[in-house]
GROMACS .gro file of C-alpha atoms in nm:
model
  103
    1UNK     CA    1  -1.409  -0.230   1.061
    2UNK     CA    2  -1.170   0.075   1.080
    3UNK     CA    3  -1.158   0.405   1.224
    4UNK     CA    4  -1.166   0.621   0.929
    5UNK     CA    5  -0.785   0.811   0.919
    6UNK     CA    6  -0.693   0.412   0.901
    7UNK     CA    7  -0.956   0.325   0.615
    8UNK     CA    8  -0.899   0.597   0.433
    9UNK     CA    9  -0.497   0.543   0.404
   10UNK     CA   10  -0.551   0.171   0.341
   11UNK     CA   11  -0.792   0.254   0.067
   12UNK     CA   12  -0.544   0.497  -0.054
   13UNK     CA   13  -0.252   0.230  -0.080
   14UNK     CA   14  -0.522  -0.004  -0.249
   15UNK     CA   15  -0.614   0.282  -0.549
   16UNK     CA   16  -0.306   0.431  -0.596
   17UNK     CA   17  -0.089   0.141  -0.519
   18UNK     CA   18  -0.242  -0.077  -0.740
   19UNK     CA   19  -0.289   0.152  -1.079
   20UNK     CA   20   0.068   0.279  -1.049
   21UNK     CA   21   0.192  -0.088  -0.999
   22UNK     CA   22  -0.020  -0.263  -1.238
   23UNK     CA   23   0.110   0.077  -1.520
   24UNK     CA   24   0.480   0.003  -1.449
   25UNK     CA   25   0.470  -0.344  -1.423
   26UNK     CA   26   0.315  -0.378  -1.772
   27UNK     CA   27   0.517  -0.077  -1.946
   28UNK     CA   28   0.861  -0.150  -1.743
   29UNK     CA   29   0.857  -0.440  -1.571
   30UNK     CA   30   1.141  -0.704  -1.643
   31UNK     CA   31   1.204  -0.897  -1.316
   32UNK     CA   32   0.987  -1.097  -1.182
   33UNK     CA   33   0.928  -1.124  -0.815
   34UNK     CA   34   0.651  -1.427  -0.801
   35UNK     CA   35   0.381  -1.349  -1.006
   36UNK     CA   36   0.470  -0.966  -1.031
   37UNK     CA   37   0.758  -0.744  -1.151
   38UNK     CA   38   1.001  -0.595  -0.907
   39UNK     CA   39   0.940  -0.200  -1.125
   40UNK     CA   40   0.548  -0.272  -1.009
   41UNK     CA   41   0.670  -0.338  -0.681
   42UNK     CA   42   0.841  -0.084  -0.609
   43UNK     CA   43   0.576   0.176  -0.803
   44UNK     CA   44   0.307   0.051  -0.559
   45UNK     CA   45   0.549   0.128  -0.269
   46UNK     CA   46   0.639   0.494  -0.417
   47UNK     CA   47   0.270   0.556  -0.470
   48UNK     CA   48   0.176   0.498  -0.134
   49UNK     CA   49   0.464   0.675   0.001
   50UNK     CA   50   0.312   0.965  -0.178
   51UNK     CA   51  -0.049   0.924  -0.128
   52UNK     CA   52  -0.035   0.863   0.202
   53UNK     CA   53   0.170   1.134   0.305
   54UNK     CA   54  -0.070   1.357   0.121
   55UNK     CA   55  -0.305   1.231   0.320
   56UNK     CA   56  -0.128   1.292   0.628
   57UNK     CA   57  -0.208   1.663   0.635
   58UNK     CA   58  -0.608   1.553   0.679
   59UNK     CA   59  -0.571   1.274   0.887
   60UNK     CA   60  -0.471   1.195   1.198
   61UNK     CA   61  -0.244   0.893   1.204
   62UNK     CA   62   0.139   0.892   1.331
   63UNK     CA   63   0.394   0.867   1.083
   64UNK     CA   64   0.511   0.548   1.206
   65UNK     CA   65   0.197   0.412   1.174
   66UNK     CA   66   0.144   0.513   0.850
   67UNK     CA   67   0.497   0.395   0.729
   68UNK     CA   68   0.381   0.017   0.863
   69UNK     CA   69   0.096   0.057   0.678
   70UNK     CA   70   0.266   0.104   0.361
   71UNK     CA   71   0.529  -0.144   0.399
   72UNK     CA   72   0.248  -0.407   0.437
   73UNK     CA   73   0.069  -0.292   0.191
   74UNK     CA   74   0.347  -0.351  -0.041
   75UNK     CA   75   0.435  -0.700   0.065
   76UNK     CA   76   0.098  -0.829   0.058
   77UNK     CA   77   0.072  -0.668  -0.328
   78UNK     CA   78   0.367  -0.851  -0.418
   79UNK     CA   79   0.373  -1.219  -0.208
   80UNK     CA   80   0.138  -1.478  -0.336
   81UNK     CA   81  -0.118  -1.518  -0.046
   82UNK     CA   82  -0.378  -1.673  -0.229
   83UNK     CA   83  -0.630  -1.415  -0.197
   84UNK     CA   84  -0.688  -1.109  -0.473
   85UNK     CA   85  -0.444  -0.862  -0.374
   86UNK     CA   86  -0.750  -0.567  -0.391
   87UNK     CA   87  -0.856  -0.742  -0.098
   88UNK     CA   88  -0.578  -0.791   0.092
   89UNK     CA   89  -0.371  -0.480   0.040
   90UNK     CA   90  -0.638  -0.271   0.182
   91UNK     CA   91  -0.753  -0.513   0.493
   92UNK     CA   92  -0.416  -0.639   0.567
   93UNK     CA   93  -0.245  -0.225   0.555
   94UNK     CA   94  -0.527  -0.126   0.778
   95UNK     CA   95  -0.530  -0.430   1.026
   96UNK     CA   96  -0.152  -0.364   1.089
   97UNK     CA   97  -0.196   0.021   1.130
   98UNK     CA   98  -0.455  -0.074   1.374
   99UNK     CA   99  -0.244  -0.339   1.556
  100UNK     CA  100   0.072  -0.025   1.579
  101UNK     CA  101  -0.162   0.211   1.724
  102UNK     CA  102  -0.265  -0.028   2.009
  103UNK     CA  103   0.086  -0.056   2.073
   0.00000   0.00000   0.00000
């Protein structure tokens, strides 16, 4: 669906985000935010601060885009959409790095 510097940062967020967040939310965690702990939260963001801008140095994709990409990424692993956040972290990170960089 994706070119692949977008895929491969929103599949990024989705690994890394999602182990680090689910670790510190279950070792640290002690506010909840909906169904999740604001320490998760904010491990997921940190994590794909970090993995991503790894990634930068092999992929092509503008640091602003890649900043909106994480900052959606983190919301949607954090609100309550409905939908299994391994789903939605991933397709909604890469759909809005897609929308940025037709803009």
């Amino acid at each position: 669906l994706f070119e692949k510097p977008i895929a491969v940062l929103a599949v990024s967020y989705l690994i890394f985000g999602d182990f680090f967040s689910k670790f510190f939310g279950i070792h640290f965690g002690r506010t909840k935010i909906f169904e999740k702990t604001l320490e998760g939260s904010l491990a997921h963001f940190n994590a794909c601060l970090i993995s991503g801008y790894i990634l930068l140095h092999f992929v092509s994709v503008p640091i602003p885009a890649y900043l909106t990409g994480v900052f959606v990424a983190s919301l949607s692993e954090v609100l309550p959409l409905g939908v299994n956040d391994n789903f939605s972290v991933a397709l909604l990170s890469a759909s809005s790095m897609y929308v940025f960089l037709l803009f």
